[in-house]
Amino acid sequence: MLRGLYDWTLSLAAKKSAEWWLAFIAFVESSVFLVPADVLYLPMALSRPDRAYRYALIATLASVLGGIAGWYIGHYAYDAVAKPVLEFYGKYDDFEALRVSSGIGFIILMLITSGLAHLPPIKVVTILSGVIGVNLLLFIVLAVVARGARFLFLAWLLRRYGEPIREFIEKRLGLIAGAAAAALISLYIVVKYAF
């Protein structure tokens, strides 16, 4: 099932309506969808490097709007919508553990790590932000910075290095970003409990 969903998302990059699909995928990824927008963004930007920044802005805007939807789902429809989605993905128990231990500092950290490496998936962060009541304006600013940095950095890499960077991005960037995320989480824990 997941491979078919991935292949379908990738096939959208070749369509004339690819920008609309990119916006749609980025929007739903931030609230309920499993496949990240990068799957569509990368082939689009590689095929049209002159539009890489345009695609990055589309993905950022749609992702932030989807994040706002996720925030509203978490804040107003947790039991009716968010809980069944989390149960469907097998993430409910993990989410509940985060819910109990999260504060605004942890949300900021998760937005950064999600922007870098999809750890945790952005939909978890947006829903959690709504559940614990993170100020919506603050959440929007943080989401613009985190998601914008991700897509704009990918645009810069693709414009500067083109096709050779694609393999690096697809195979190694997640690992490097995951290590950076682990370092940030460790730093957060040290700072939180040392002072």
XYZ file of C-alpha atoms in Angstrom:
195
model
C 0.000 0.000 0.000
C 2.707 2.516 0.971
C 4.773 1.849 -2.147
C 1.715 2.428 -4.347
C 0.976 5.688 -2.531
C 4.600 6.772 -2.952
C 4.592 5.911 -6.695
C 1.288 7.727 -7.227
C 2.623 10.852 -5.490
C 5.812 10.735 -7.569
C 3.815 10.406 -10.808
C 2.105 13.731 -10.085
C 5.369 15.620 -10.735
C 5.025 15.047 -14.475
C 1.542 16.565 -14.748
C 0.763 20.101 -15.883
C -1.130 20.526 -12.633
C 1.973 19.573 -10.599
C 2.057 22.873 -8.680
C -1.513 22.356 -7.500
C -0.691 18.782 -6.539
C 2.400 19.985 -4.673
C 0.280 22.454 -2.718
C -2.313 19.773 -1.978
C 0.256 17.166 -0.869
C 2.136 19.725 1.287
C -1.165 20.787 2.871
C -2.409 17.311 3.747
C 1.061 16.106 4.804
C 0.991 18.679 7.595
C -2.240 17.345 9.037
C -3.066 13.753 7.984
C -1.116 12.409 4.965
C 1.697 9.878 5.238
C 3.880 10.739 2.207
C 6.035 13.894 2.567
C 5.773 16.671 -0.013
C 9.468 16.172 -0.816
C 8.499 13.159 -2.934
C 6.761 15.532 -5.325
C 8.909 18.615 -4.719
C 12.279 17.011 -5.572
C 11.424 15.713 -9.071
C 9.615 18.962 -9.887
C 12.601 21.076 -8.832
C 15.051 18.790 -10.629
C 13.077 18.926 -13.849
C 12.696 22.727 -13.637
C 15.583 24.131 -11.543
C 14.585 27.642 -12.622
C 11.375 27.136 -10.609
C 12.919 25.486 -7.534
C 12.367 28.547 -5.316
C 8.833 29.017 -6.626
C 8.061 25.393 -5.772
C 9.676 25.891 -2.345
C 7.394 28.849 -1.632
C 4.310 26.916 -2.768
C 5.267 23.958 -0.588
C 6.008 26.209 2.394
C 2.754 28.152 2.173
C 0.640 25.034 1.688
C 2.494 23.190 4.442
C 1.916 26.035 6.907
C -1.767 26.209 5.967
C -1.972 22.432 6.467
C -0.204 22.881 9.789
C -2.863 25.387 10.842
C -5.496 22.798 9.901
C -3.604 20.229 11.992
C -3.494 22.688 14.898
C -7.269 23.159 14.660
C -7.798 19.393 14.460
C -5.728 18.923 17.606
C -7.328 21.817 19.436
C -10.987 21.345 18.526
C -11.392 17.819 17.155
C -8.877 15.642 18.947
C -11.236 12.804 19.905
C -13.301 12.916 16.710
C -10.526 13.311 14.117
C -6.961 13.285 15.474
C -7.228 10.202 17.676
C -8.539 7.939 14.869
C -5.840 9.253 12.481
C -3.118 8.572 15.043
C -4.541 5.117 15.756
C -4.651 4.386 12.013
C -0.922 5.154 11.707
C -0.133 3.257 14.932
C 1.143 6.427 16.600
C -1.478 6.997 19.287
C 0.589 5.684 22.230
C 3.670 7.640 21.119
C 1.515 10.726 20.720
C 0.028 10.364 24.198
C 3.524 10.095 25.679
C 4.484 13.318 23.882
C 1.255 14.992 24.935
C 1.938 14.406 28.617
C 5.545 15.617 28.510
C 5.401 18.474 25.987
C 5.682 22.191 26.465
C 6.374 25.096 24.119
C 10.140 24.513 24.159
C 9.658 20.935 23.085
C 7.214 21.988 20.333
C 9.812 24.431 18.980
C 12.418 21.683 18.997
C 10.063 19.245 17.253
C 9.193 21.804 14.572
C 12.899 22.252 13.878
C 13.663 18.537 13.782
C 10.574 17.841 11.705
C 11.671 20.546 9.292
C 15.112 18.978 9.043
C 14.356 15.290 8.959
C 10.631 14.580 9.355
C 11.370 13.456 12.921
C 8.688 13.435 14.153
C 6.350 13.721 11.186
C 4.971 17.247 10.858
C 1.373 16.075 11.280
C 2.237 14.862 14.800
C 3.724 18.244 15.704
C 0.815 20.258 14.304
C -1.845 18.171 16.025
C 0.128 18.122 19.284
C 0.509 21.912 19.135
C -3.251 22.274 18.991
C -3.869 19.697 21.715
C -1.561 21.377 24.230
C -2.736 24.846 23.227
C 0.364 26.447 21.722
C -0.464 30.048 20.802
C -1.648 29.892 17.186
C 0.261 32.998 16.031
C 3.487 31.688 17.561
C 2.842 28.304 15.973
C 2.367 29.915 12.532
C 5.632 31.889 12.817
C 7.522 28.778 13.922
C 5.986 26.693 11.132
C 6.895 29.293 8.481
C 10.500 29.323 9.687
C 10.843 25.535 10.058
C 9.065 24.496 6.869
C 10.379 27.433 4.838
C 13.946 26.669 5.858
C 13.540 23.062 4.749
C 12.092 23.775 1.315
C 14.289 26.791 0.595
C 17.412 24.869 1.596
C 16.411 22.034 -0.740
C 15.817 24.605 -3.506
C 19.256 26.086 -2.955
C 20.903 22.627 -3.025
C 19.046 21.635 -6.181
C 19.818 24.919 -7.962
C 23.472 24.801 -6.977
C 24.260 21.100 -7.444
C 21.425 19.735 -9.609
C 20.991 16.019 -10.221
C 24.094 14.802 -8.300
C 22.657 16.180 -5.048
C 19.402 14.239 -5.475
C 20.957 10.928 -4.447
C 22.602 12.607 -1.468
C 19.319 14.207 -0.398
C 17.318 11.025 -0.797
C 19.822 8.709 0.905
C 21.916 10.684 3.366
C 20.331 13.967 4.359
C 17.759 12.254 6.554
C 20.525 10.453 8.415
C 22.575 13.617 8.902
C 19.516 15.615 9.913
C 18.477 12.806 12.263
C 21.879 13.021 13.965
C 21.496 16.795 14.215
C 17.985 16.322 15.644
C 19.347 13.860 18.235
C 22.023 16.401 19.175
C 19.395 19.139 19.548
C 17.183 16.908 21.693
C 20.158 15.978 23.869
C 21.061 19.646 24.255
C 17.461 20.482 25.176
C 17.410 17.753 27.839
C 20.747 18.870 29.285
C 19.643 22.519 29.435
C 16.231 21.666 30.864
C 17.503 19.450 33.669
C 20.837 21.153 34.375
C 19.325 24.515 35.232
